[in-house]
JSON list of C-alpha atoms and ligand atoms in Angstrom, two decimals:
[
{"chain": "Y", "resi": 1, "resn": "UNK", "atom": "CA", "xyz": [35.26, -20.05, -11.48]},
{"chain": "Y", "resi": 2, "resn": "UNK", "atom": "CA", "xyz": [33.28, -23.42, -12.13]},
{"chain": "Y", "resi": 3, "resn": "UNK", "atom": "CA", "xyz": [32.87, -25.12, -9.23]},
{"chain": "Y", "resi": 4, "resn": "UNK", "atom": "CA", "xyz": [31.33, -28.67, -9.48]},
{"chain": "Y", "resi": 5, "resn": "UNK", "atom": "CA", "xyz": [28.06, -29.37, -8.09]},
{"chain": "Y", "resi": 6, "resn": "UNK", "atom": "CA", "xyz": [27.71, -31.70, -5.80]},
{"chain": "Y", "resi": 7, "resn": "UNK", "atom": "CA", "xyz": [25.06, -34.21, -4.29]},
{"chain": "Y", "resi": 8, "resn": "UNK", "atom": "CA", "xyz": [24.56, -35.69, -0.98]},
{"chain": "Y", "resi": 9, "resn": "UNK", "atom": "CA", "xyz": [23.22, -39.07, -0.80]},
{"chain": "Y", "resi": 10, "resn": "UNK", "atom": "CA", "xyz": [21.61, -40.60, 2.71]},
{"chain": "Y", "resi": 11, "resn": "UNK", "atom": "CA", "xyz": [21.03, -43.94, 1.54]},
{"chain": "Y", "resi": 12, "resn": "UNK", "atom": "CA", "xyz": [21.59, -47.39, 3.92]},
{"chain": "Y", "resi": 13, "resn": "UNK", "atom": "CA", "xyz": [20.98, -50.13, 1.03]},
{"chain": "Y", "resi": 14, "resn": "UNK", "atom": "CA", "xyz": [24.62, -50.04, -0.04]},
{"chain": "Y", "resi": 15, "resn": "UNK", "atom": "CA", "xyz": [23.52, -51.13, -3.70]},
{"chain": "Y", "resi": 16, "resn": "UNK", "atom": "CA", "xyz": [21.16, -48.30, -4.38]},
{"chain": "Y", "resi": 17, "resn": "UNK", "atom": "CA", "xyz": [23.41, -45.69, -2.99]},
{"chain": "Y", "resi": 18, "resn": "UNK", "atom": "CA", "xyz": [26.59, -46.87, -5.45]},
{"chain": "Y", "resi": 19, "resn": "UNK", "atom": "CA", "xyz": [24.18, -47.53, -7.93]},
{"chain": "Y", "resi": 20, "resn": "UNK", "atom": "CA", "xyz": [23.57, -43.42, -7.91]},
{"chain": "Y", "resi": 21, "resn": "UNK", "atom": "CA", "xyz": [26.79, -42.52, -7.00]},
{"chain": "Y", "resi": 22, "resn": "UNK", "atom": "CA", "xyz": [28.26, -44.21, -9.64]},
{"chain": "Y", "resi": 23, "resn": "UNK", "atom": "CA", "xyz": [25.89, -42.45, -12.20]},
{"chain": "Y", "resi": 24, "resn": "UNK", "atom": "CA", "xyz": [26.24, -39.31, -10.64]},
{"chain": "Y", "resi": 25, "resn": "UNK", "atom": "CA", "xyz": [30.05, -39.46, -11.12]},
{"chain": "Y", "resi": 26, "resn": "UNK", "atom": "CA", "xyz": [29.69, -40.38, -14.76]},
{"chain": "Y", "resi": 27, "resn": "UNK", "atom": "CA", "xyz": [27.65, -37.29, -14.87]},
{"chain": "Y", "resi": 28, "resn": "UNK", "atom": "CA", "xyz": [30.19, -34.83, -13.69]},
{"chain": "Y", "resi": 29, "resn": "UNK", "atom": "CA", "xyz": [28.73, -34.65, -10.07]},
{"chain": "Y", "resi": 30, "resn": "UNK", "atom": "CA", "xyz": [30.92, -34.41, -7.34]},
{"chain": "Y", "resi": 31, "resn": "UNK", "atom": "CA", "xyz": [29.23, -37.34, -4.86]},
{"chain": "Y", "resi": 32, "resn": "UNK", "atom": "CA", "xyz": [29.20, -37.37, -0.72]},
{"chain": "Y", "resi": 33, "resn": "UNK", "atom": "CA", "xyz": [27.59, -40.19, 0.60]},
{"chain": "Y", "resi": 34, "resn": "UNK", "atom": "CA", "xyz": [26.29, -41.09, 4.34]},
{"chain": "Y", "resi": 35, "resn": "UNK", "atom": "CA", "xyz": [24.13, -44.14, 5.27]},
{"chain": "Y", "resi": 36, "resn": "UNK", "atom": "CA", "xyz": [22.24, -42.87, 8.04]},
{"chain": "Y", "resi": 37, "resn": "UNK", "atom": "CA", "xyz": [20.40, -39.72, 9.29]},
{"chain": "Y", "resi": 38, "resn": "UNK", "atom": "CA", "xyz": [23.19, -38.37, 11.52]},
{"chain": "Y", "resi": 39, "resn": "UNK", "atom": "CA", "xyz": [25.90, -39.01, 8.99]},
{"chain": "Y", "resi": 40, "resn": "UNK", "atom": "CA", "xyz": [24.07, -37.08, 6.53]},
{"chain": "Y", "resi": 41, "resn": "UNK", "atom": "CA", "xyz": [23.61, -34.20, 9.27]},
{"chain": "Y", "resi": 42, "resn": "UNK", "atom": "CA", "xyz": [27.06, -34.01, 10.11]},
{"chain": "Y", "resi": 43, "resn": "UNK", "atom": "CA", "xyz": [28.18, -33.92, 5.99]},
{"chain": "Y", "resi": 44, "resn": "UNK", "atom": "CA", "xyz": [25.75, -31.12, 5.31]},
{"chain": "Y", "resi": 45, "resn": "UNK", "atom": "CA", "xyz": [26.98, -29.05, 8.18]},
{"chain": "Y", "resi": 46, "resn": "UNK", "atom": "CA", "xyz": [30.56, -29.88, 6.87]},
{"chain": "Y", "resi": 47, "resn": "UNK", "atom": "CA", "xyz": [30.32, -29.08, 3.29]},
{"chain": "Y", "resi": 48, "resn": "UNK", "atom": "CA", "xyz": [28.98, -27.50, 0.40]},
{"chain": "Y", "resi": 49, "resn": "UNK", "atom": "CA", "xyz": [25.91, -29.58, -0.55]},
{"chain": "Y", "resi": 50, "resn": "UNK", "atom": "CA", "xyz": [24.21, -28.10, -3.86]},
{"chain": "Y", "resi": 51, "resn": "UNK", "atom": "CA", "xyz": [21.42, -31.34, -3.73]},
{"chain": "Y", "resi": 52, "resn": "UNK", "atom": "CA", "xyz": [20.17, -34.03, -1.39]},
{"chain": "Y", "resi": 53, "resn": "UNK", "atom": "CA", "xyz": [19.06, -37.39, -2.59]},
{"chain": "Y", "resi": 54, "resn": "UNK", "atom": "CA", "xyz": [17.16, -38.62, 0.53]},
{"chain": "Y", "resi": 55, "resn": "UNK", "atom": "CA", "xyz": [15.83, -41.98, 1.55]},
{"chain": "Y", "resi": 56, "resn": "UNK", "atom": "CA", "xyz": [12.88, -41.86, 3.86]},
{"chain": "Y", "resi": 57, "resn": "UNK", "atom": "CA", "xyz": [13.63, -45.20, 5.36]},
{"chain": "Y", "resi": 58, "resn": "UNK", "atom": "CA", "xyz": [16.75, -45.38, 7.27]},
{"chain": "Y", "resi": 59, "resn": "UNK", "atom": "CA", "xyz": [18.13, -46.81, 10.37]},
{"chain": "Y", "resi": 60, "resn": "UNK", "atom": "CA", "xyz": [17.45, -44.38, 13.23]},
{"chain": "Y", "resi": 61, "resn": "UNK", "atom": "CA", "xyz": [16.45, -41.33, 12.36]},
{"chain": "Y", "resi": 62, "resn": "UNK", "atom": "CA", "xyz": [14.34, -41.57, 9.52]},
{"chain": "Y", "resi": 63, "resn": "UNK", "atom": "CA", "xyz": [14.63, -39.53, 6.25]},
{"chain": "Y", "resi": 64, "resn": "UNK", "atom": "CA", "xyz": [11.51, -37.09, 7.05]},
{"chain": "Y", "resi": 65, "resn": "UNK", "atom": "CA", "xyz": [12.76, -36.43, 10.40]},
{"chain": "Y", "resi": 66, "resn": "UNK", "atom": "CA", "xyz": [16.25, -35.52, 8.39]},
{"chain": "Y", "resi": 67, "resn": "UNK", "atom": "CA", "xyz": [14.17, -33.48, 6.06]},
{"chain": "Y", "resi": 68, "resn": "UNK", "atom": "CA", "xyz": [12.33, -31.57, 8.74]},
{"chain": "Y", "resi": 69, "resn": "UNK", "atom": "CA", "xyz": [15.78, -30.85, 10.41]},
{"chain": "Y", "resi": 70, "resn": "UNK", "atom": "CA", "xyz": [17.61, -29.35, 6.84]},
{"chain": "Y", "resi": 71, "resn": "UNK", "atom": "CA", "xyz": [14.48, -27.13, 6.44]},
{"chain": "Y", "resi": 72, "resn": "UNK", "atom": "CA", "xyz": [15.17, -25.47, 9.84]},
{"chain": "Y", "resi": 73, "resn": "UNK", "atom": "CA", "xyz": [18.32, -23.98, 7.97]},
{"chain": "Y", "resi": 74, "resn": "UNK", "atom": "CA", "xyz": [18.24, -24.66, 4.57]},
{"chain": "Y", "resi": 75, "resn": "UNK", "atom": "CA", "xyz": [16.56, -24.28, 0.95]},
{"chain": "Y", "resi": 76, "resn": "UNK", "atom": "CA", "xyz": [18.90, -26.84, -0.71]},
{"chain": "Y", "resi": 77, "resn": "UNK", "atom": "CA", "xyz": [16.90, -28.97, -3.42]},
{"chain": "Y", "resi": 78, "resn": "UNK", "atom": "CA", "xyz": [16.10, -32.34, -1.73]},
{"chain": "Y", "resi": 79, "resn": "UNK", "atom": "CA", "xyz": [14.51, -35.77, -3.72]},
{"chain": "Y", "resi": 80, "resn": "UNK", "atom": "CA", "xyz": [13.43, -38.13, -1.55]},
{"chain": "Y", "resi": 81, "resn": "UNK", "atom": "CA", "xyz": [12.92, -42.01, -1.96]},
{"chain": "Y", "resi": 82, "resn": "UNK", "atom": "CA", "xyz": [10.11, -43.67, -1.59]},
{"chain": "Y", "resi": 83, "resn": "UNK", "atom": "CA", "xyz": [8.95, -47.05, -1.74]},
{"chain": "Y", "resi": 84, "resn": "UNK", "atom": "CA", "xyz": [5.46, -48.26, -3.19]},
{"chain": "Y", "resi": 85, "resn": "UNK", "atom": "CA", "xyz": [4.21, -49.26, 0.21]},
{"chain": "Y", "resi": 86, "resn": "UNK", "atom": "CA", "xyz": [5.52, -45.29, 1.52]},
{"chain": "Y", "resi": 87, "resn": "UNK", "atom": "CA", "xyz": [2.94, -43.57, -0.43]},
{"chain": "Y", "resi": 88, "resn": "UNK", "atom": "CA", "xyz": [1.57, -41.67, 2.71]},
{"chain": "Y", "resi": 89, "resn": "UNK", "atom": "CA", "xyz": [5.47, -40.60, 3.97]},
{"chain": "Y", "resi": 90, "resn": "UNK", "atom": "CA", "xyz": [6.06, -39.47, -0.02]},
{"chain": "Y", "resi": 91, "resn": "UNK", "atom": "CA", "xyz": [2.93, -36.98, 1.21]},
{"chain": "Y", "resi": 92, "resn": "UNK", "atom": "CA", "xyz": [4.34, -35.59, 4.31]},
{"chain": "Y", "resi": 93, "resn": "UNK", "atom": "CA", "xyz": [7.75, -35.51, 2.66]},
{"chain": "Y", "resi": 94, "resn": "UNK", "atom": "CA", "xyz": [6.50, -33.13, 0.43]},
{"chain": "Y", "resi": 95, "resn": "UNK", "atom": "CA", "xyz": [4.28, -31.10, 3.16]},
{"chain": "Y", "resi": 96, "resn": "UNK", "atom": "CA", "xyz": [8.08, -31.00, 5.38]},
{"chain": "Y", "resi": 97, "resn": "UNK", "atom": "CA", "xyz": [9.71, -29.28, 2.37]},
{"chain": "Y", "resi": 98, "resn": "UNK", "atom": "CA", "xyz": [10.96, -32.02, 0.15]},
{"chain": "Y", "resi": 99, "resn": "UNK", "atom": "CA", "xyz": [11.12, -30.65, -3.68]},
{"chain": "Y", "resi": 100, "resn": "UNK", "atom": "CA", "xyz": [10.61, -34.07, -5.11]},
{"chain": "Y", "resi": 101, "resn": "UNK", "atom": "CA", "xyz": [10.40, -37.81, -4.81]},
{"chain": "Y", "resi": 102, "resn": "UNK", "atom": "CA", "xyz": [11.59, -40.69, -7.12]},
{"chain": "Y", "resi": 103, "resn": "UNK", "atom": "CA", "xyz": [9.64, -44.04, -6.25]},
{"chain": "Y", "resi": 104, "resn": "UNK", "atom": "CA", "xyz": [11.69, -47.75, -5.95]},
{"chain": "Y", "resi": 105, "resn": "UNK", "atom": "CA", "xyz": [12.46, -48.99, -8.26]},
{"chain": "Y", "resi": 106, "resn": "UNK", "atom": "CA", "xyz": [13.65, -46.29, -10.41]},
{"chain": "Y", "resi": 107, "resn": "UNK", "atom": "CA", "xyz": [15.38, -46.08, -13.57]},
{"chain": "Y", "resi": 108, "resn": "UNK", "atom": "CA", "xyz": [18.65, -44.12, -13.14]},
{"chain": "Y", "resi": 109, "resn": "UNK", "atom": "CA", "xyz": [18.09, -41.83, -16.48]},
{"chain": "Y", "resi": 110, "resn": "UNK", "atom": "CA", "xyz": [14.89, -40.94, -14.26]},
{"chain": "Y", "resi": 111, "resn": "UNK", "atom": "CA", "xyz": [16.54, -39.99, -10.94]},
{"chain": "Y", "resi": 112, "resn": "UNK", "atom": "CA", "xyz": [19.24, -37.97, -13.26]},
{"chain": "Y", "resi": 113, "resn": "UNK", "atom": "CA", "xyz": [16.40, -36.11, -15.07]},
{"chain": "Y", "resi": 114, "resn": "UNK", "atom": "CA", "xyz": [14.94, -34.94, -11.79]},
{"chain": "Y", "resi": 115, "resn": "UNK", "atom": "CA", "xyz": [18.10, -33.98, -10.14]},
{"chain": "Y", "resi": 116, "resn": "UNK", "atom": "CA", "xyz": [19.18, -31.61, -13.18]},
{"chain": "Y", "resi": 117, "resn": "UNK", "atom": "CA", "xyz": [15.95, -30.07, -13.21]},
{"chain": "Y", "resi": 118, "resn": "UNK", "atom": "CA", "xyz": [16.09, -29.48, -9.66]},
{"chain": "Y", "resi": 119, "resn": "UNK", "atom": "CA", "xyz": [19.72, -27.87, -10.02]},
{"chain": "Y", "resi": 120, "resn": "UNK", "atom": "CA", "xyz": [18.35, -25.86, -12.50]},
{"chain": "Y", "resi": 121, "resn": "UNK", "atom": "CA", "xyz": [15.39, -24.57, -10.65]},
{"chain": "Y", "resi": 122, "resn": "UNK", "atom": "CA", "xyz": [17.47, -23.56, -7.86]},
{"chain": "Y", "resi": 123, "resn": "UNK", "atom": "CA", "xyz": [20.40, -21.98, -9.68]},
{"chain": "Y", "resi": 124, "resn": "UNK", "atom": "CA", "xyz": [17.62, -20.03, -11.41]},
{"chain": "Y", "resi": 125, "resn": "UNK", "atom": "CA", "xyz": [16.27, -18.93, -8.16]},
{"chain": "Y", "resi": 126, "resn": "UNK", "atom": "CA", "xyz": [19.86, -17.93, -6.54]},
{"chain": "Y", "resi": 127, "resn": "UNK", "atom": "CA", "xyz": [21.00, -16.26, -9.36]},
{"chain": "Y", "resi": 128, "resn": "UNK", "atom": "CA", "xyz": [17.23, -13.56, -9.06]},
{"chain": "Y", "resi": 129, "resn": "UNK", "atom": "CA", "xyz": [17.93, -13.10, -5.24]},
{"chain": "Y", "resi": 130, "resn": "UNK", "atom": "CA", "xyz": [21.61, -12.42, -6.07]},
{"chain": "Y", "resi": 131, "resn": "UNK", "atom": "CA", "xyz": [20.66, -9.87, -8.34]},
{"chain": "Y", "resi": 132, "resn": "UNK", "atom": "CA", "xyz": [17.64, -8.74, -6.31]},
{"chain": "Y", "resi": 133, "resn": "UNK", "atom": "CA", "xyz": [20.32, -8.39, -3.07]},
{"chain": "Y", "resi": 134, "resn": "UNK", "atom": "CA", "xyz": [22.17, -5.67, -5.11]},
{"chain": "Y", "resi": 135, "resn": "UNK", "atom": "CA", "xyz": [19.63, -3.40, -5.80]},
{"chain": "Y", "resi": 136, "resn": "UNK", "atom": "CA", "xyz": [18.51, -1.47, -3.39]},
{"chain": "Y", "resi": 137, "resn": "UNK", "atom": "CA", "xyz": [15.51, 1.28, -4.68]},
{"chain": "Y", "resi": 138, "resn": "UNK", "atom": "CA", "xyz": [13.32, 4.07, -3.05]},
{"chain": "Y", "resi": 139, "resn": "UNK", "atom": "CA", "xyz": [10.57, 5.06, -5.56]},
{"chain": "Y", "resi": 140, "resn": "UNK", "atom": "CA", "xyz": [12.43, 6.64, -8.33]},
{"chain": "Y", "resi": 141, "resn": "UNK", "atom": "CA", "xyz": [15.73, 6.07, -6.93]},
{"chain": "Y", "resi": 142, "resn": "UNK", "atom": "CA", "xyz": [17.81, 3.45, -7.99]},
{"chain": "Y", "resi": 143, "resn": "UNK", "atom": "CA", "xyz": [21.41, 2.08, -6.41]},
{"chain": "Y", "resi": 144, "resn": "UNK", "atom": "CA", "xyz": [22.73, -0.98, -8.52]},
{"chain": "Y", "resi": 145, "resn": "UNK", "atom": "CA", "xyz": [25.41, -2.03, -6.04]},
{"chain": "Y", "resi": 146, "resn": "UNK", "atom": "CA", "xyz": [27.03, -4.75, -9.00]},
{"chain": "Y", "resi": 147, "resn": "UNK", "atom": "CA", "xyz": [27.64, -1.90, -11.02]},
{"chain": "Y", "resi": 148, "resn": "UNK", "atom": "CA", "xyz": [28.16, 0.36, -8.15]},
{"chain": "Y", "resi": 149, "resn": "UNK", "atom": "CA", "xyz": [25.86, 2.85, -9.85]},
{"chain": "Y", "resi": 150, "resn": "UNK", "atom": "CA", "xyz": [23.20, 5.40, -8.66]},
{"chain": "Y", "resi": 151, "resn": "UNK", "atom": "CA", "xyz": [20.04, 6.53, -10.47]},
{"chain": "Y", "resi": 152, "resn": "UNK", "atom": "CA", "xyz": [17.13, 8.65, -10.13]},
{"chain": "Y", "resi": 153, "resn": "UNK", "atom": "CA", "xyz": [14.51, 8.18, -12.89]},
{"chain": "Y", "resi": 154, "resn": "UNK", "atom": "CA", "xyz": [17.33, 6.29, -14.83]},
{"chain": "Y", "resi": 155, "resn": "UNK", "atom": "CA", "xyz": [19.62, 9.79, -14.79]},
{"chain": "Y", "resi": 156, "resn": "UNK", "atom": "CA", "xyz": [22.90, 8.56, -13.39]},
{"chain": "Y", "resi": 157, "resn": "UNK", "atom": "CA", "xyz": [23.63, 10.62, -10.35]},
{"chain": "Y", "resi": 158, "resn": "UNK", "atom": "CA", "xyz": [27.40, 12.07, -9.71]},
{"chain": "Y", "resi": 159, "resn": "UNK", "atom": "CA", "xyz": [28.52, 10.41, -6.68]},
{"chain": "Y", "resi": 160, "resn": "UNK", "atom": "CA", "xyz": [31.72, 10.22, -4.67]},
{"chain": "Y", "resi": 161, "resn": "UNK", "atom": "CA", "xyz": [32.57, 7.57, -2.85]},
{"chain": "Y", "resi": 162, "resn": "UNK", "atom": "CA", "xyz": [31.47, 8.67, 0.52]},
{"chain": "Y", "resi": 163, "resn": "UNK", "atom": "CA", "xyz": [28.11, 10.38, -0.63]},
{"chain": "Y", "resi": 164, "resn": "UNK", "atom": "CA", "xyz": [27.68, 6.65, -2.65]},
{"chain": "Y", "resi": 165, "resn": "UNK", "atom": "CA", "xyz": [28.32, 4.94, 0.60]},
{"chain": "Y", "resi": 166, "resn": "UNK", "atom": "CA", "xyz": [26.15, 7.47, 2.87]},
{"chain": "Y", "resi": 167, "resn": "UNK", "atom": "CA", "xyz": [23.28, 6.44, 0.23]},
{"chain": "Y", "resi": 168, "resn": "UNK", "atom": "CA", "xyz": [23.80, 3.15, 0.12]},
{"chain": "Y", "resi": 169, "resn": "UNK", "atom": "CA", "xyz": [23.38, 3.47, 4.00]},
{"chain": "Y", "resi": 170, "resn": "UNK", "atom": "CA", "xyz": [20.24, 4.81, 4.26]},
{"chain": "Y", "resi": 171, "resn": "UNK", "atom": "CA", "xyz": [18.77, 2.78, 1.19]},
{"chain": "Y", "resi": 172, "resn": "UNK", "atom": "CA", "xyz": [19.61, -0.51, 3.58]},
{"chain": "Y", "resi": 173, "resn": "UNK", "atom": "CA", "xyz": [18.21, 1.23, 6.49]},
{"chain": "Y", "resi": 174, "resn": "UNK", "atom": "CA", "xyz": [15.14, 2.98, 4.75]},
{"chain": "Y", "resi": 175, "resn": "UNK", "atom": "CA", "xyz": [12.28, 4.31, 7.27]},
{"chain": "Y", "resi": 176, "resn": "UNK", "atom": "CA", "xyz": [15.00, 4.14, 10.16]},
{"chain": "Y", "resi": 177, "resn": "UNK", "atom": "CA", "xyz": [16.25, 6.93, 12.18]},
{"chain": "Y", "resi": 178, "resn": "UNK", "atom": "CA", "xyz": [20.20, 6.69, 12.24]},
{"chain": "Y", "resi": 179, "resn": "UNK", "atom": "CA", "xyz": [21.96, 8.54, 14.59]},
{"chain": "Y", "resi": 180, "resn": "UNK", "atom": "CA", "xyz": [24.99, 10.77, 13.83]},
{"chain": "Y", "resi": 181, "resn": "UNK", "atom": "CA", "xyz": [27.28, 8.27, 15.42]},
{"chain": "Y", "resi": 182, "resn": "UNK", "atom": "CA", "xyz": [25.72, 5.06, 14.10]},
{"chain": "Y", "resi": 183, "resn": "UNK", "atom": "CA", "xyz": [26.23, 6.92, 10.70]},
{"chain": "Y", "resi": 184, "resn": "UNK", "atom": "CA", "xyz": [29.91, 8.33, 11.00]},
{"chain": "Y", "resi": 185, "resn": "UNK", "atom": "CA", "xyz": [30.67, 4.46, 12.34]},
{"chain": "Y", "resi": 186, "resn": "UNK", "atom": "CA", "xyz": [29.17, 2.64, 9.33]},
{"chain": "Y", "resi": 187, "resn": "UNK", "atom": "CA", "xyz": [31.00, 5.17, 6.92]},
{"chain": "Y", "resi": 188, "resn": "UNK", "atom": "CA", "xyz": [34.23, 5.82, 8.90]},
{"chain": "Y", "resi": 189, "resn": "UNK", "atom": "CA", "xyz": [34.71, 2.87, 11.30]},
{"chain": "Y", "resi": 190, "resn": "UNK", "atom": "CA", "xyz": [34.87, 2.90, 14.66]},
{"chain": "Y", "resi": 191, "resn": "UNK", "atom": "CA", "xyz": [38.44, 3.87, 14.55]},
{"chain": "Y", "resi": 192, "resn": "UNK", "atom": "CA", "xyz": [37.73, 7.36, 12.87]},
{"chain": "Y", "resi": 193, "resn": "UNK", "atom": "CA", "xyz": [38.54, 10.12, 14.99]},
{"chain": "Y", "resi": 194, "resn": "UNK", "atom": "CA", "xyz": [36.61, 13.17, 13.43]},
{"chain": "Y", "resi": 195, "resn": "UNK", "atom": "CA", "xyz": [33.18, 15.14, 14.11]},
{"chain": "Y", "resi": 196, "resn": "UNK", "atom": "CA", "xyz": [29.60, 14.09, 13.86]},
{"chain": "Y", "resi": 197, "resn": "UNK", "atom": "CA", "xyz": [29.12, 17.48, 11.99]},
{"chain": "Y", "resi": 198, "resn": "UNK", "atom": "CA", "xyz": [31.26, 15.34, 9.36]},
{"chain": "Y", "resi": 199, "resn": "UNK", "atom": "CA", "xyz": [27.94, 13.60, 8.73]},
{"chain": "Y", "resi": 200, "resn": "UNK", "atom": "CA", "xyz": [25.87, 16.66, 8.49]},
{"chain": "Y", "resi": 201, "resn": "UNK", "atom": "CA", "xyz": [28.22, 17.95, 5.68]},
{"chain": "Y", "resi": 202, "resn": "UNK", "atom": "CA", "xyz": [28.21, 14.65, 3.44]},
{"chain": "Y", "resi": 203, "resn": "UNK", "atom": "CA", "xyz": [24.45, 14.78, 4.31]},
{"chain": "Y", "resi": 204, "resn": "UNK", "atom": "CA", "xyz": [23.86, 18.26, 2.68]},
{"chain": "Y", "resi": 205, "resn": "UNK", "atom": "CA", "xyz": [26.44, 17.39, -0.13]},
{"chain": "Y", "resi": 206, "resn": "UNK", "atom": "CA", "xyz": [23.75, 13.96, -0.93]},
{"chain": "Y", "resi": 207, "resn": "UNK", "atom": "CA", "xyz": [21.00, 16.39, -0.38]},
{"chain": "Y", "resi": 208, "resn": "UNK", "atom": "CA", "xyz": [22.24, 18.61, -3.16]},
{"chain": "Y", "resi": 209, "resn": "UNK", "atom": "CA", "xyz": [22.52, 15.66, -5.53]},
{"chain": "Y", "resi": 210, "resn": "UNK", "atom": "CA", "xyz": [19.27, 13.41, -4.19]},
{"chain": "Y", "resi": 211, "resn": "UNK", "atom": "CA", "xyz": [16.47, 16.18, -3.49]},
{"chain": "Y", "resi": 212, "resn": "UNK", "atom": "CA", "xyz": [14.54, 18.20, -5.66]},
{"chain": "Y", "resi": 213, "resn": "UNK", "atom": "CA", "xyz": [14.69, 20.77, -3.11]},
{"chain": "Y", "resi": 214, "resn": "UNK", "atom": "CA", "xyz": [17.87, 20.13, -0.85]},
{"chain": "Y", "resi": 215, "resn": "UNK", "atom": "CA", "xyz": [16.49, 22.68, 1.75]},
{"chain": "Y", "resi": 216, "resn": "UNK", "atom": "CA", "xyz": [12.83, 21.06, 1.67]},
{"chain": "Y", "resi": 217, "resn": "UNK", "atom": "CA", "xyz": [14.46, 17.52, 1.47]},
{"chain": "Y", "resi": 218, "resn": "UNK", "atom": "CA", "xyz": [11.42, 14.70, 1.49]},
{"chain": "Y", "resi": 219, "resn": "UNK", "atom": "CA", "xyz": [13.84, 11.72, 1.04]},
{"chain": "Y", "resi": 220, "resn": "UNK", "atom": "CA", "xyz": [16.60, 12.78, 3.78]},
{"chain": "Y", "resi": 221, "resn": "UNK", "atom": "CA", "xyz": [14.51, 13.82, 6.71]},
{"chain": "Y", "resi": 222, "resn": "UNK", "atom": "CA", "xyz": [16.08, 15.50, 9.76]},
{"chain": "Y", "resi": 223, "resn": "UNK", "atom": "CA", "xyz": [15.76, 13.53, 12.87]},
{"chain": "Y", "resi": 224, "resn": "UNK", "atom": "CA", "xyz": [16.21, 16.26, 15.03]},
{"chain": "Y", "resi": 225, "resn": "UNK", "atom": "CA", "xyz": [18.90, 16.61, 17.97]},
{"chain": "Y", "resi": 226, "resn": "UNK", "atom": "CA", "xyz": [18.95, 12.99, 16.50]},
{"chain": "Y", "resi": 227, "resn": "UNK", "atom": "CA", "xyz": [20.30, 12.15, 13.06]},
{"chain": "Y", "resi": 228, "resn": "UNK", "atom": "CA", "xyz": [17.90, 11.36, 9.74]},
{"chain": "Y", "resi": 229, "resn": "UNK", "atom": "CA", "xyz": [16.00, 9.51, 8.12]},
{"chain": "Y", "resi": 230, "resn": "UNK", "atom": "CA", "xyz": [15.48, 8.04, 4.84]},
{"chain": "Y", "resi": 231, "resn": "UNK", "atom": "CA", "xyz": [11.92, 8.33, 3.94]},
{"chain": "Y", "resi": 232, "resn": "UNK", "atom": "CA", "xyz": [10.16, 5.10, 2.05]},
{"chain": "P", "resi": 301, "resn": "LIG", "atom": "CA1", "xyz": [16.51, -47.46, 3.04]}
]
């Protein structure tokens, strides 16, 4: 599944932003293009935008207010242009959230280098939350949710599929109390017509497999007349 990567350019001076689209093509970029603030606003919220190439000045809205107004819901990579004279703006581009900034004029080979190094900074940083995301841990206890594995001290643990799901549970909701109900919903949905004493069993069955001591449990605690709780 390779999906091209694609760059945004909010550019008004029509020869600088075909200059770089053009380039960005040859490069195997797909290219979106918008000449003023609100244009670019609109293309973001629209599509997937891997990398912003952002000129600061541009007809109405100007390219730091832009900036300011991505960072409220985004991390994407954004270079911004500058011009000589723009030195200060290149400054509070940065302090808004900018990742870089190419000065005019600029050689294209040097606006390329910066955008793949960009890309590659932020594909590095995806990929570690990704895999960050889908482990979930309590001390010694490990659930790799890729590999849809469970571990304690690196010992694979025998789960079924509900006792996996029941831990998986808690591990998202560690420190919380979860009632019965909230429990047999997440597990059985909302449609499941059965017991809250359903919970209590697969509880003692993950107690069994989880606790050193299933009847002194320190990482399931009773929440009594309640549910439980999965102890940090
Ligand atoms: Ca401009």
């Amino acid at each position: 599944m390779t999906q091209q990567t694609s760059v945004l350019i909010i550019e008004d001076e029509e020869n600088i932003s075909e200059a770089i689209q053009y380039n960005l093509r040859q490069n195997g970029y797909q290219v979106l293009a918008a000449e003023d603030g609100l244009k670019g606003l609109g293309i973001i919220e629209n599509n997937q935008v891997d990398l912003l190439i952002l000129d600061i000045m541009l007809p109405g809205m100007d390219g730091l207010d832009v900036c300011k107004e991505i960072r409220k819901t985004s991390n994407m990579p954004i270079i911004m242009l500058t011009a000589k004279i723009e030195e200060y703006n290149k400054v509070v581009g940065l302090e808004l959230g900018a990742d870089d900034y190419v000065t005019k004029p600029f050689s294209m080979s040097e606006l390329l280098a910066r955008v793949k190094s960009l890309l590659r900074r932020s594909n590095m940083n995806s990929t570690s939350d990704n895999e960050q995301s889908n482990i979930l841990e309590s001390g010694d206890l490990l659930v790799d949710l890729n590999k849809h594995t469970a571990t304690i001290e690196k010992t694979p643990l025998d789960l079924r599929p509900k006792q996996f799901d029941l831990l998986t549970f808690f591990l998202r909701n560690k420190g919380k109390a979860l009632s019965r109900d909230q429990i047999l919903e997440n597990l059985w949905g909302y449609d499941y017509i059965g017991d809250v004493r359903t919970v209590d069993v697969h509880v003692r069955w993950l107690r069994e497999i989880i606790e050193k001591d299933s009847r002194k449990p320190n990482r399931i605690i009773t929440v009594r007349g309640f549910g439980y709780r999965f102890d940090k």
